[in-house]
PDB file of C-alpha atoms in Angstrom:
ATOM      1  CA  MET A   1     -35.192-113.190  31.828  1.00  0.00           C
ATOM      2  CA  GLU A   2     -33.304-115.054  33.530  1.00  0.00           C
ATOM      3  CA  LYS A   3     -33.655-114.863  38.031  1.00  0.00           C
ATOM      4  CA  LYS A   4     -29.865-113.699  38.483  1.00  0.00           C
ATOM      5  CA  TYR A   5     -30.152-111.278  35.666  1.00  0.00           C
ATOM      6  CA  TRP A   6     -33.630-109.696  37.169  1.00  0.00           C
ATOM      7  CA  VAL A   7     -31.759-109.754  40.678  1.00  0.00           C
ATOM      8  CA  LEU A   8     -28.572-108.259  39.275  1.00  0.00           C
ATOM      9  CA  GLY A   9     -31.107-105.605  37.448  1.00  0.00           C
ATOM     10  CA  HIS A  10     -32.444-104.418  40.218  1.00  0.00           C
ATOM     11  CA  CYS A  11     -28.857-104.136  42.111  1.00  0.00           C
ATOM     12  CA  LEU A  12     -27.229-102.280  39.605  1.00  0.00           C
ATOM     13  CA  ALA A  13     -30.130 -99.832  39.399  1.00  0.00           C
ATOM     14  CA  PHE A  14     -30.393 -99.423  42.895  1.00  0.00           C
ATOM     15  CA  GLU A  15     -26.141 -98.574  42.770  1.00  0.00           C
ATOM     16  CA  PHE A  16     -26.916 -96.115  39.584  1.00  0.00           C
ATOM     17  CA  PHE A  17     -29.240 -94.376  41.892  1.00  0.00           C
ATOM     18  CA  GLY A  18     -27.059 -94.265  44.658  1.00  0.00           C
ATOM     19  CA  GLY A  19     -29.300 -95.502  47.169  1.00  0.00           C
ATOM     20  CA  THR A  20     -33.286 -97.664  47.472  1.00  0.00           C
ATOM     21  CA  PRO A  21     -36.403 -96.187  47.524  1.00  0.00           C
ATOM     22  CA  VAL A  22     -39.115 -97.186  50.295  1.00  0.00           C
ATOM     23  CA  ILE A  23     -40.884 -99.459  46.791  1.00  0.00           C
ATOM     24  CA  VAL A  24     -40.365-101.298  44.141  1.00  0.00           C
ATOM     25  CA  VAL A  25     -43.658-101.473  41.804  1.00  0.00           C
ATOM     26  CA  PRO A  26     -42.718-104.115  39.422  1.00  0.00           C
ATOM     27  CA  ASP A  27     -44.555-106.189  36.522  1.00  0.00           C
ATOM     28  CA  ASN A  28     -46.158-110.064  37.520  1.00  0.00           C
ATOM     29  CA  LEU A  29     -43.471-111.871  35.670  1.00  0.00           C
ATOM     30  CA  LYS A  30     -42.884-115.021  36.823  1.00  0.00           C
ATOM     31  CA  THR A  31     -39.531-114.205  37.778  1.00  0.00           C
ATOM     32  CA  GLY A  32     -40.557-111.464  40.075  1.00  0.00           C
ATOM     33  CA  VAL A  33     -44.213-112.861  41.102  1.00  0.00           C
ATOM     34  CA  THR A  34     -44.590-116.367  41.500  1.00  0.00           C
ATOM     35  CA  LYS A  35     -48.896-116.367  41.680  1.00  0.00           C
ATOM     36  CA  PRO A  36     -49.955-112.645  41.385  1.00  0.00           C
ATOM     37  CA  ASN A  37     -52.622-111.346  43.863  1.00  0.00           C
ATOM     38  CA  TYR A  38     -53.466-107.637  43.644  1.00  0.00           C
ATOM     39  CA  TYR A  39     -54.303-107.769  47.654  1.00  0.00           C
ATOM     40  CA  ASP A  40     -51.989-110.670  48.462  1.00  0.00           C
ATOM     41  CA  PRO A  41     -49.095-111.213  45.161  1.00  0.00           C
ATOM     42  CA  ASP A  42     -46.704-114.348  46.124  1.00  0.00           C
ATOM     43  CA  ILE A  43     -43.298-112.964  45.158  1.00  0.00           C
ATOM     44  CA  ASN A  44     -40.416-115.187  44.003  1.00  0.00           C
ATOM     45  CA  PRO A  45     -38.551-116.169  47.285  1.00  0.00           C
ATOM     46  CA  THR A  46     -34.849-115.028  45.653  1.00  0.00           C
ATOM     47  CA  TYR A  47     -36.768-111.249  44.829  1.00  0.00           C
ATOM     48  CA  ALA A  48     -38.154-111.774  48.648  1.00  0.00           C
ATOM     49  CA  ASP A  49     -34.986-112.540  49.879  1.00  0.00           C
ATOM     50  CA  MET A  50     -32.965-109.483  47.589  1.00  0.00           C
ATOM     51  CA  ALA A  51     -35.839-107.042  48.827  1.00  0.00           C
ATOM     52  CA  ARG A  52     -35.045-107.657  52.531  1.00  0.00           C
ATOM     53  CA  HIS A  53     -31.509-107.276  51.797  1.00  0.00           C
ATOM     54  CA  TYR A  54     -32.167-103.679  50.823  1.00  0.00           C
ATOM     55  CA  GLY A  55     -34.935-103.316  52.723  1.00  0.00           C
ATOM     56  CA  VAL A  56     -37.513-102.396  50.159  1.00  0.00           C
ATOM     57  CA  ILE A  57     -41.103-103.412  49.974  1.00  0.00           C
ATOM     58  CA  ILE A  58     -42.935-105.543  46.720  1.00  0.00           C
ATOM     59  CA  LEU A  59     -45.654-104.169  45.072  1.00  0.00           C
ATOM     60  CA  PRO A  60     -46.383-105.600  41.918  1.00  0.00           C
ATOM     61  CA  THR A  61     -48.887-103.456  39.652  1.00  0.00           C
ATOM     62  CA  ARG A  62     -52.611-105.191  38.883  1.00  0.00           C
ATOM     63  CA  VAL A  63     -51.755-107.894  35.653  1.00  0.00           C
ATOM     64  CA  ARG A  64     -52.548-106.105  32.363  1.00  0.00           C
ATOM     65  CA  LYS A  65     -53.077-102.687  34.047  1.00  0.00           C
ATOM     66  CA  PRO A  66     -50.408-100.642  32.300  1.00  0.00           C
ATOM     67  CA  SER A  67     -52.199 -97.275  33.750  1.00  0.00           C
ATOM     68  CA  ASP A  68     -50.446 -98.074  36.716  1.00  0.00           C
ATOM     69  CA  LYS A  69     -47.191 -96.999  35.726  1.00  0.00           C
ATOM     70  CA  ALA A  70     -48.074 -94.858  32.578  1.00  0.00           C
ATOM     71  CA  LYS A  71     -44.817 -92.682  33.739  1.00  0.00           C
ATOM     72  CA  VAL A  72     -42.442 -95.602  33.896  1.00  0.00           C
ATOM     73  CA  GLU A  73     -44.405 -96.979  30.615  1.00  0.00           C
ATOM     74  CA  ASN A  74     -43.262 -93.505  28.717  1.00  0.00           C
ATOM     75  CA  ALA A  75     -40.041 -93.191  30.045  1.00  0.00           C
ATOM     76  CA  VAL A  76     -38.740 -96.596  27.991  1.00  0.00           C
ATOM     77  CA  LEU A  77     -40.911 -95.503  25.559  1.00  0.00           C
ATOM     78  CA  HIS A  78     -38.956 -92.406  24.945  1.00  0.00           C
ATOM     79  CA  GLY A  79     -35.004 -94.371  25.962  1.00  0.00           C
ATOM     80  CA  GLU A  80     -36.003 -96.261  22.798  1.00  0.00           C
ATOM     81  CA  ARG A  81     -36.543 -93.490  20.462  1.00  0.00           C
ATOM     82  CA  SER A  82     -33.290 -91.876  22.621  1.00  0.00           C
ATOM     83  CA  ILE A  83     -30.824 -93.998  22.790  1.00  0.00           C
ATOM     84  CA  LEU A  84     -31.693 -96.833  20.855  1.00  0.00           C
ATOM     85  CA  ALA A  85     -31.817 -95.074  17.496  1.00  0.00           C
ATOM     86  CA  ALA A  86     -29.057 -93.376  18.096  1.00  0.00           C
ATOM     87  CA  LEU A  87     -27.279 -95.829  17.771  1.00  0.00           C
ATOM     88  CA  ARG A  88     -28.843 -98.333  15.420  1.00  0.00           C
ATOM     89  CA  ASP A  89     -26.270 -97.105  12.781  1.00  0.00           C
ATOM     90  CA  TYR A  90     -23.089 -98.781  15.234  1.00  0.00           C
ATOM     91  CA  THR A  91     -21.669-101.694  14.976  1.00  0.00           C
ATOM     92  CA  PHE A  92     -20.212-102.599  18.666  1.00  0.00           C
ATOM     93  CA  PHE A  93     -17.081-105.239  19.446  1.00  0.00           C
ATOM     94  CA  GLY A  94     -17.844-106.067  22.461  1.00  0.00           C
ATOM     95  CA  HIS A  95     -20.183-105.571  26.005  1.00  0.00           C
ATOM     96  CA  ASP A  96     -18.193-102.777  27.491  1.00  0.00           C
ATOM     97  CA  GLU A  97     -18.597-100.957  24.382  1.00  0.00           C
ATOM     98  CA  ALA A  98     -21.602-101.192  23.708  1.00  0.00           C
ATOM     99  CA  ASN A  99     -22.741 -99.812  27.239  1.00  0.00           C
ATOM    100  CA  ALA A 100     -20.077 -97.113  27.568  1.00  0.00           C
ATOM    101  CA  ALA A 101     -22.424 -96.162  24.096  1.00  0.00           C
ATOM    102  CA  VAL A 102     -25.546 -96.309  25.842  1.00  0.00           C
ATOM    103  CA  SER A 103     -24.115 -94.441  29.293  1.00  0.00           C
ATOM    104  CA  GLU A 104     -23.610 -91.752  26.816  1.00  0.00           C
ATOM    105  CA  GLU A 105     -26.470 -91.184  25.391  1.00  0.00           C
ATOM    106  CA  LEU A 106     -28.192 -92.068  28.700  1.00  0.00           C
ATOM    107  CA  GLU A 107     -26.712 -88.777  29.994  1.00  0.00           C
ATOM    108  CA  LYS A 108     -27.681 -86.020  26.870  1.00  0.00           C
ATOM    109  CA  LEU A 109     -31.034 -87.707  27.426  1.00  0.00           C
ATOM    110  CA  ASN A 110     -31.077 -87.212  31.100  1.00  0.00           C
ATOM    111  CA  ASN A 111     -29.478 -83.479  30.850  1.00  0.00           C
ATOM    112  CA  ARG A 112     -31.563 -82.617  28.070  1.00  0.00           C
ATOM    113  CA  PRO A 113     -33.898 -79.517  29.200  1.00  0.00           C
ATOM    114  CA  PHE A 114     -37.337 -80.118  29.598  1.00  0.00           C
ATOM    115  CA  GLN A 115     -39.741 -78.306  27.267  1.00  0.00           C
ATOM    116  CA  LYS A 116     -42.566 -77.978  28.510  1.00  0.00           C
ATOM    117  CA  LEU A 117     -40.815 -77.823  32.605  1.00  0.00           C
ATOM    118  CA  HIS A 118     -37.808 -75.848  34.019  1.00  0.00           C
ATOM    119  CA  GLY A 119     -34.960 -78.423  34.255  1.00  0.00           C
ATOM    120  CA  SER A 120     -33.791 -81.699  33.660  1.00  0.00           C
ATOM    121  CA  ARG A 121     -34.799 -84.908  33.981  1.00  0.00           C
ATOM    122  CA  THR A 122     -31.374 -84.788  36.632  1.00  0.00           C
ATOM    123  CA  SER A 123     -32.052 -81.903  38.581  1.00  0.00           C
ATOM    124  CA  TRP A 124     -35.439 -83.072  39.261  1.00  0.00           C
ATOM    125  CA  PHE A 125     -33.722 -86.072  40.359  1.00  0.00           C
ATOM    126  CA  LEU A 126     -31.565 -84.586  42.294  1.00  0.00           C
ATOM    127  CA  GLU A 127     -33.779 -82.067  44.147  1.00  0.00           C
ATOM    128  CA  VAL A 128     -37.546 -84.100  44.911  1.00  0.00           C
ATOM    129  CA  ASP A 129     -35.876 -88.088  44.193  1.00  0.00           C
ATOM    130  CA  LYS A 130     -31.669 -88.735  45.235  1.00  0.00           C
ATOM    131  CA  PRO A 131     -33.397 -87.024  49.357  1.00  0.00           C
ATOM    132  CA  ALA A 132     -35.766 -89.325  49.737  1.00  0.00           C
ATOM    133  CA  LEU A 133     -33.437 -92.523  49.151  1.00  0.00           C
ATOM    134  CA  ARG A 134     -31.766 -94.530  51.649  1.00  0.00           C
ATOM    135  CA  PRO A 135     -28.253 -95.879  51.990  1.00  0.00           C
ATOM    136  CA  LEU A 136     -27.354 -98.705  50.446  1.00  0.00           C
ATOM    137  CA  PRO A 137     -25.930-101.423  52.475  1.00  0.00           C
ATOM    138  CA  ASP A 138     -22.269-101.961  53.211  1.00  0.00           C
ATOM    139  CA  ARG A 139     -22.381-104.636  49.972  1.00  0.00           C
ATOM    140  CA  ARG A 140     -24.698-105.796  47.363  1.00  0.00           C
ATOM    141  CA  TYR A 141     -26.630-108.843  47.325  1.00  0.00           C
ATOM    142  CA  GLU A 142     -25.324-112.155  46.714  1.00  0.00           C
ATOM    143  CA  PHE A 143     -27.972-114.130  44.639  1.00  0.00           C
ATOM    144  CA  ARG A 144     -29.209-116.478  45.948  1.00  0.00           C
ATOM    145  CA  GLN A 145     -31.051-119.606  44.906  1.00  0.00           C
ATOM    146  CA  TRP A 146     -34.106-121.089  47.387  1.00  0.00           C
ATOM    147  CA  LYS A 147     -35.380-125.186  46.923  1.00  0.00           C
ATOM    148  CA  ARG A 148     -37.638-127.342  48.986  1.00  0.00           C
ATOM    149  CA  ALA A 149     -36.401-130.867  48.774  1.00  0.00           C
ATOM    150  CA  THR A 150     -37.763-134.051  50.440  1.00  0.00           C
ATOM    151  CA  VAL A 151     -34.580-136.070  52.403  1.00  0.00           C
ATOM    152  CA  HIS A 152     -33.798-139.024  51.175  1.00  0.00           C
ATOM    153  CA  MET A 153     -33.699-142.310  53.326  1.00  0.00           C
ATOM    154  CA  ASP A 154     -29.773-141.654  53.482  1.00  0.00           C
ATOM    155  CA  TYR A 155     -30.128-138.665  54.931  1.00  0.00           C
ATOM    156  CA  HIS A 156     -29.627-136.348  52.237  1.00  0.00           C
ATOM    157  CA  VAL A 157     -30.708-133.379  50.077  1.00  0.00           C
ATOM    158  CA  GLU A 158     -30.303-132.821  46.793  1.00  0.00           C
ATOM    159  CA  PHE A 159     -29.474-129.249  45.006  1.00  0.00           C
ATOM    160  CA  ASP A 160     -28.075-129.332  41.809  1.00  0.00           C
ATOM    161  CA  LYS A 161     -26.986-132.263  40.671  1.00  0.00           C
ATOM    162  CA  SER A 162     -25.209-133.140  43.706  1.00  0.00           C
ATOM    163  CA  LEU A 163     -26.097-134.712  46.996  1.00  0.00           C
ATOM    164  CA  TYR A 164     -25.874-132.669  51.085  1.00  0.00           C
ATOM    165  CA  SER A 165     -26.330-134.597  54.676  1.00  0.00           C
ATOM    166  CA  VAL A 166     -28.816-133.118  56.818  1.00  0.00           C
ATOM    167  CA  PRO A 167     -29.388-135.137  61.002  1.00  0.00           C
ATOM    168  CA  TYR A 168     -30.970-138.486  59.821  1.00  0.00           C
ATOM    169  CA  GLN A 169     -33.550-137.703  62.280  1.00  0.00           C
ATOM    170  CA  LEU A 170     -35.141-135.679  59.623  1.00  0.00           C
ATOM    171  CA  VAL A 171     -35.282-138.541  56.811  1.00  0.00           C
ATOM    172  CA  GLY A 172     -38.489-137.830  55.260  1.00  0.00           C
ATOM    173  CA  LYS A 173     -39.494-134.253  56.318  1.00  0.00           C
ATOM    174  CA  SER A 174     -39.512-131.617  53.794  1.00  0.00           C
ATOM    175  CA  LEU A 175     -36.642-129.219  53.924  1.00  0.00           C
ATOM    176  CA  GLU A 176     -36.024-125.952  52.469  1.00  0.00           C
ATOM    177  CA  ILE A 177     -32.216-125.082  50.847  1.00  0.00           C
ATOM    178  CA  LEU A 178     -30.830-121.925  50.196  1.00  0.00           C
ATOM    179  CA  ALA A 179     -28.074-121.622  48.059  1.00  0.00           C
ATOM    180  CA  THR A 180     -25.023-119.155  47.348  1.00  0.00           C
ATOM    181  CA  GLN A 181     -22.003-119.130  44.693  1.00  0.00           C
ATOM    182  CA  THR A 182     -19.912-120.678  48.442  1.00  0.00           C
ATOM    183  CA  LEU A 183     -22.354-122.152  50.273  1.00  0.00           C
ATOM    184  CA  VAL A 184     -25.778-124.452  50.718  1.00  0.00           C
ATOM    185  CA  GLU A 185     -27.420-123.872  53.871  1.00  0.00           C
ATOM    186  CA  VAL A 186     -30.176-126.609  54.650  1.00  0.00           C
ATOM    187  CA  TYR A 187     -34.036-124.892  56.657  1.00  0.00           C
ATOM    188  CA  HIS A 188     -36.208-127.347  58.791  1.00  0.00           C
ATOM    189  CA  GLN A 189     -39.369-124.948  59.675  1.00  0.00           C
ATOM    190  CA  GLY A 190     -36.912-121.693  59.363  1.00  0.00           C
ATOM    191  CA  MET A 191     -34.384-123.268  62.119  1.00  0.00           C
ATOM    192  CA  LEU A 192     -30.640-123.860  60.675  1.00  0.00           C
ATOM    193  CA  VAL A 193     -29.908-127.371  60.753  1.00  0.00           C
ATOM    194  CA  ALA A 194     -27.122-128.065  58.196  1.00  0.00           C
ATOM    195  CA  THR A 195     -24.452-125.352  56.462  1.00  0.00           C
ATOM    196  CA  HIS A 196     -22.008-127.232  53.598  1.00  0.00           C
ATOM    197  CA  LYS A 197     -19.552-125.786  51.376  1.00  0.00           C
ATOM    198  CA  ARG A 198     -20.998-125.805  47.925  1.00  0.00           C
ATOM    199  CA  CYS A 199     -19.687-128.585  45.586  1.00  0.00           C
ATOM    200  CA  GLY A 200     -17.655-127.758  42.587  1.00  0.00           C
ATOM    201  CA  PRO A 201     -18.272-129.584  39.251  1.00  0.00           C
ATOM    202  CA  HIS A 202     -16.845-132.780  39.949  1.00  0.00           C
ATOM    203  CA  GLN A 203     -17.550-133.717  43.729  1.00  0.00           C
ATOM    204  CA  ARG A 204     -21.203-134.793  44.331  1.00  0.00           C
ATOM    205  CA  HIS A 205     -21.464-135.471  47.680  1.00  0.00           C
ATOM    206  CA  SER A 206     -21.085-133.375  50.580  1.00  0.00           C
ATOM    207  CA  THR A 207     -21.670-135.759  53.729  1.00  0.00           C
ATOM    208  CA  LEU A 208     -20.489-135.038  57.745  1.00  0.00           C
ATOM    209  CA  LYS A 209     -20.422-137.349  60.751  1.00  0.00           C
ATOM    210  CA  GLU A 210     -22.220-135.253  62.813  1.00  0.00           C
ATOM    211  CA  HIS A 211     -25.572-136.206  60.588  1.00  0.00           C
ATOM    212  CA  MET A 212     -25.594-139.877  60.335  1.00  0.00           C
ATOM    213  CA  PRO A 213     -26.572-142.600  62.802  1.00  0.00           C
ATOM    214  CA  SER A 214     -24.047-144.027  65.362  1.00  0.00           C
ATOM    215  CA  SER A 215     -24.532-147.269  63.348  1.00  0.00           C
ATOM    216  CA  HIS A 216     -23.457-145.882  60.552  1.00  0.00           C
ATOM    217  CA  ARG A 217     -21.280-143.810  61.280  1.00  0.00           C
ATOM    218  CA  HIS A 218     -18.298-146.694  60.641  1.00  0.00           C
ATOM    219  CA  TYR A 219     -19.623-146.736  57.154  1.00  0.00           C
ATOM    220  CA  ALA A 220     -18.355-143.345  55.945  1.00  0.00           C
ATOM    221  CA  GLY A 221     -14.608-143.654  53.520  1.00  0.00           C
ATOM    222  CA  ARG A 222     -15.367-147.562  53.701  1.00  0.00           C
ATOM    223  CA  SER A 223     -14.621-149.399  50.517  1.00  0.00           C
ATOM    224  CA  PRO A 224     -16.929-151.182  48.772  1.00  0.00           C
ATOM    225  CA  GLU A 225     -15.223-153.966  49.388  1.00  0.00           C
ATOM    226  CA  SER A 226     -16.248-153.274  52.952  1.00  0.00           C
ATOM    227  CA  VAL A 227     -19.402-152.289  52.605  1.00  0.00           C
ATOM    228  CA  ALA A 228     -19.907-155.726  51.053  1.00  0.00           C
ATOM    229  CA  ALA A 229     -18.595-157.277  53.573  1.00  0.00           C
ATOM    230  CA  TRP A 230     -20.953-155.081  55.855  1.00  0.00           C
ATOM    231  CA  ALA A 231     -24.181-156.309  53.704  1.00  0.00           C
ATOM    232  CA  GLY A 232     -22.777-159.609  54.282  1.00  0.00           C
ATOM    233  CA  LYS A 233     -24.078-159.335  57.907  1.00  0.00           C
ATOM    234  CA  LEU A 234     -27.763-159.543  56.464  1.00  0.00           C
ATOM    235  CA  GLY A 235     -25.886-163.513  54.578  1.00  0.00           C
ATOM    236  CA  GLU A 236     -24.099-164.841  52.153  1.00  0.00           C
ATOM    237  CA  HIS A 237     -26.105-163.795  48.945  1.00  0.00           C
ATOM    238  CA  ALA A 238     -26.457-159.636  50.270  1.00  0.00           C
ATOM    239  CA  GLU A 239     -23.034-159.878  50.299  1.00  0.00           C
ATOM    240  CA  GLU A 240     -23.349-161.327  46.293  1.00  0.00           C
ATOM    241  CA  TRP A 241     -25.523-158.893  45.320  1.00  0.00           C
ATOM    242  CA  ALA A 242     -23.636-155.663  46.812  1.00  0.00           C
ATOM    243  CA  ASN A 243     -20.825-156.976  45.243  1.00  0.00           C
ATOM    244  CA  GLY A 244     -21.924-157.057  42.029  1.00  0.00           C
ATOM    245  CA  LEU A 245     -23.180-153.439  42.602  1.00  0.00           C
ATOM    246  CA  PHE A 246     -20.691-152.060  42.882  1.00  0.00           C
ATOM    247  CA  GLU A 247     -19.417-154.119  39.860  1.00  0.00           C
ATOM    248  CA  ARG A 248     -21.821-151.849  37.607  1.00  0.00           C
ATOM    249  CA  CYS A 249     -20.833-148.725  39.595  1.00  0.00           C
ATOM    250  CA  GLN A 250     -18.746-146.108  37.746  1.00  0.00           C
ATOM    251  CA  HIS A 251     -18.348-144.635  41.311  1.00  0.00           C
ATOM    252  CA  PRO A 252     -19.005-146.303  44.538  1.00  0.00           C
ATOM    253  CA  GLU A 253     -20.625-143.428  46.643  1.00  0.00           C
ATOM    254  CA  GLN A 254     -23.955-143.970  44.996  1.00  0.00           C
ATOM    255  CA  GLY A 255     -24.115-147.760  45.440  1.00  0.00           C
ATOM    256  CA  TYR A 256     -23.069-146.683  48.824  1.00  0.00           C
ATOM    257  CA  ARG A 257     -25.981-145.455  49.076  1.00  0.00           C
ATOM    258  CA  THR A 258     -27.639-148.201  47.206  1.00  0.00           C
ATOM    259  CA  VAL A 259     -26.553-151.391  50.069  1.00  0.00           C
ATOM    260  CA  LEU A 260     -27.244-148.762  52.685  1.00  0.00           C
ATOM    261  CA  GLY A 261     -30.946-148.340  51.417  1.00  0.00           C
ATOM    262  CA  VAL A 262     -31.102-152.509  51.061  1.00  0.00           C
ATOM    263  CA  ILE A 263     -29.659-153.110  54.473  1.00  0.00           C
ATOM    264  CA  ARG A 264     -32.226-150.625  56.462  1.00  0.00           C
ATOM    265  CA  LEU A 265     -34.835-152.792  54.851  1.00  0.00           C
ATOM    266  CA  ALA A 266     -33.254-155.789  57.136  1.00  0.00           C
ATOM    267  CA  LYS A 267     -35.103-153.280  60.199  1.00  0.00           C
ATOM    268  CA  LYS A 268     -38.413-154.227  58.328  1.00  0.00           C
ATOM    269  CA  TYR A 269     -38.432-157.082  56.496  1.00  0.00           C
ATOM    270  CA  SER A 270     -35.468-159.065  59.224  1.00  0.00           C
ATOM    271  CA  PRO A 271     -32.248-160.428  57.786  1.00  0.00           C
ATOM    272  CA  GLU A 272     -33.770-163.586  56.801  1.00  0.00           C
ATOM    273  CA  ARG A 273     -35.714-162.305  54.078  1.00  0.00           C
ATOM    274  CA  VAL A 274     -33.543-159.323  52.828  1.00  0.00           C
ATOM    275  CA  ASN A 275     -30.783-162.241  52.499  1.00  0.00           C
ATOM    276  CA  ARG A 276     -33.509-164.764  50.491  1.00  0.00           C
ATOM    277  CA  ALA A 277     -34.073-161.501  48.219  1.00  0.00           C
ATOM    278  CA  CYS A 278     -30.841-160.940  46.503  1.00  0.00           C
ATOM    279  CA  LYS A 279     -30.472-163.972  46.179  1.00  0.00           C
ATOM    280  CA  ARG A 280     -33.497-163.821  44.011  1.00  0.00           C
ATOM    281  CA  ALA A 281     -32.147-160.699  42.526  1.00  0.00           C
ATOM    282  CA  ILE A 282     -28.983-162.234  41.508  1.00  0.00           C
ATOM    283  CA  ALA A 283     -30.636-164.439  39.095  1.00  0.00           C
ATOM    284  CA  PHE A 284     -32.374-162.100  37.771  1.00  0.00           C
ATOM    285  CA  GLY A 285     -29.729-159.661  37.321  1.00  0.00           C
ATOM    286  CA  ALA A 286     -32.053-157.538  39.311  1.00  0.00           C
ATOM    287  CA  TYR A 287     -29.147-155.061  40.990  1.00  0.00           C
ATOM    288  CA  THR A 288     -31.503-151.643  42.002  1.00  0.00           C
ATOM    289  CA  TYR A 289     -33.055-150.957  45.470  1.00  0.00           C
ATOM    290  CA  ARG A 290     -36.267-151.072  44.120  1.00  0.00           C
ATOM    291  CA  SER A 291     -35.728-154.553  42.933  1.00  0.00           C
ATOM    292  CA  ILE A 292     -34.912-155.995  46.421  1.00  0.00           C
ATOM    293  CA  LYS A 293     -37.799-154.077  47.903  1.00  0.00           C
ATOM    294  CA  SER A 294     -40.227-155.334  45.341  1.00  0.00           C
ATOM    295  CA  ILE A 295     -39.962-158.813  46.123  1.00  0.00           C
ATOM    296  CA  LEU A 296     -39.811-158.167  49.817  1.00  0.00           C
ATOM    297  CA  GLU A 297     -43.429-156.393  49.492  1.00  0.00           C
ATOM    298  CA  LYS A 298     -45.027-159.631  47.091  1.00  0.00           C
ATOM    299  CA  GLY A 299     -43.322-161.705  48.957  1.00  0.00           C
ATOM    300  CA  LEU A 300     -41.366-163.528  46.068  1.00  0.00           C
ATOM    301  CA  ASP A 301     -38.472-164.209  48.460  1.00  0.00           C
ATOM    302  CA  SER A 302     -40.030-167.459  49.857  1.00  0.00           C
ATOM    303  CA  VAL A 303     -40.725-168.648  46.131  1.00  0.00           C
ATOM    304  CA  PRO A 304     -37.821-171.322  45.367  1.00  0.00           C
ATOM    305  CA  VAL A 305     -35.993-169.716  42.674  1.00  0.00           C
ATOM    306  CA  ASP A 306     -36.106-171.323  38.964  1.00  0.00           C
ATOM    307  CA  PRO A 307     -32.997-170.852  36.620  1.00  0.00           C
ATOM    308  CA  PRO A 308     -34.000-167.793  34.401  1.00  0.00           C
ATOM    309  CA  SER A 309     -34.589-169.153  30.404  1.00  0.00           C
ATOM    310  CA  PRO A 310     -31.536-169.060  28.572  1.00  0.00           C
ATOM    311  CA  ARG A 311     -33.700-167.362  25.489  1.00  0.00           C
ATOM    312  CA  HIS A 312     -33.947-164.203  27.715  1.00  0.00           C
ATOM    313  CA  ALA A 313     -30.666-162.397  29.106  1.00  0.00           C
ATOM    314  CA  PRO A 314     -30.399-160.873  32.590  1.00  0.00           C
ATOM    315  CA  LEU A 315     -31.317-157.788  33.380  1.00  0.00           C
ATOM    316  CA  ILE A 316     -28.688-155.707  33.749  1.00  0.00           C
ATOM    317  CA  LEU A 317     -28.036-151.788  34.534  1.00  0.00           C
ATOM    318  CA  PRO A 318     -26.348-149.545  32.464  1.00  0.00           C
ATOM    319  CA  THR A 319     -23.189-148.583  33.606  1.00  0.00           C
ATOM    320  CA  THR A 320     -23.663-145.695  34.654  1.00  0.00           C
ATOM    321  CA  ASP A 321     -23.892-142.724  37.495  1.00  0.00           C
ATOM    322  CA  GLN A 322     -27.243-143.042  36.398  1.00  0.00           C
ATOM    323  CA  GLY A 323     -28.262-146.361  36.272  1.00  0.00           C
ATOM    324  CA  CYS A 324     -27.012-146.260  40.592  1.00  0.00           C
ATOM    325  CA  LEU A 325     -28.917-143.217  40.989  1.00  0.00           C
ATOM    326  CA  ASP A 326     -32.021-144.826  39.784  1.00  0.00           C
ATOM    327  CA  SER A 327     -32.740-146.681  42.289  1.00  0.00           C
ATOM    328  CA  PHE A 328     -33.569-144.052  44.831  1.00  0.00           C
ATOM    329  CA  ARG A 329     -36.428-142.379  42.384  1.00  0.00           C
TER     330      ARG A 329
END
């Protein structure tokens, strides 16, 4: 079962009852329980967040112990026989029509008198269960997704194929992302460090200038030509390499990330070495961050560049976003 439908089912059930119980006892399905343990279960973060919203406690049953909720198992069986069997010969042409028919049969089942007890399911619910329920919150729980991500070298984290900036001091840190349908919040050790509007289907980046180091802020909003010129401060080969990279990227934003990473390598290896590494990379058609880093790590920047054999075609990246994005993986 998908997580959003599991959570929505709980929300609709609470609204149907007109209140929330103190304890919810689910099975140990992966959607709700990440790691089963009778004494200390690991509840799925989104499921636990929903429980906090409604003020309920999640206490899963023991694994493979249907006897822990025998009445529920019997009620499900009785509902299938009374509702689904009654509608088995009907043809429905929409969810609303099917739901209306199920609701009608459910009402009949709940109002049907017990055979060995006084009253019905409805009367017992109103007398026993309803008074014990706590009030519903003012609004229904909004489905939220949790994810843990590591901050990239360009101070962005990735969620749902989009990139969101965080303070640059957190590069390399593991952060928690909380996303709704409209917002993306990023937390570090329980502290909120960034809030963004959630990117749309055609938006790949959300960057706040206050998250950038001062040396990078002037880079935001520039063109590929100006970013390549910035790389040119390391040397003419670095600028030439950057221009070659942008020619291979359909969207320059991913090229910006790669060039920024190469510029940062100059802090460790010196601008002169990075420039020589770019010269070697150009000769072999290697336009990825990993290629430049590998040349520097192996000291190949000091090795004379021999012209590539005409029998071998130079390595060219695919002209897609993925080709550029792979340079950071």
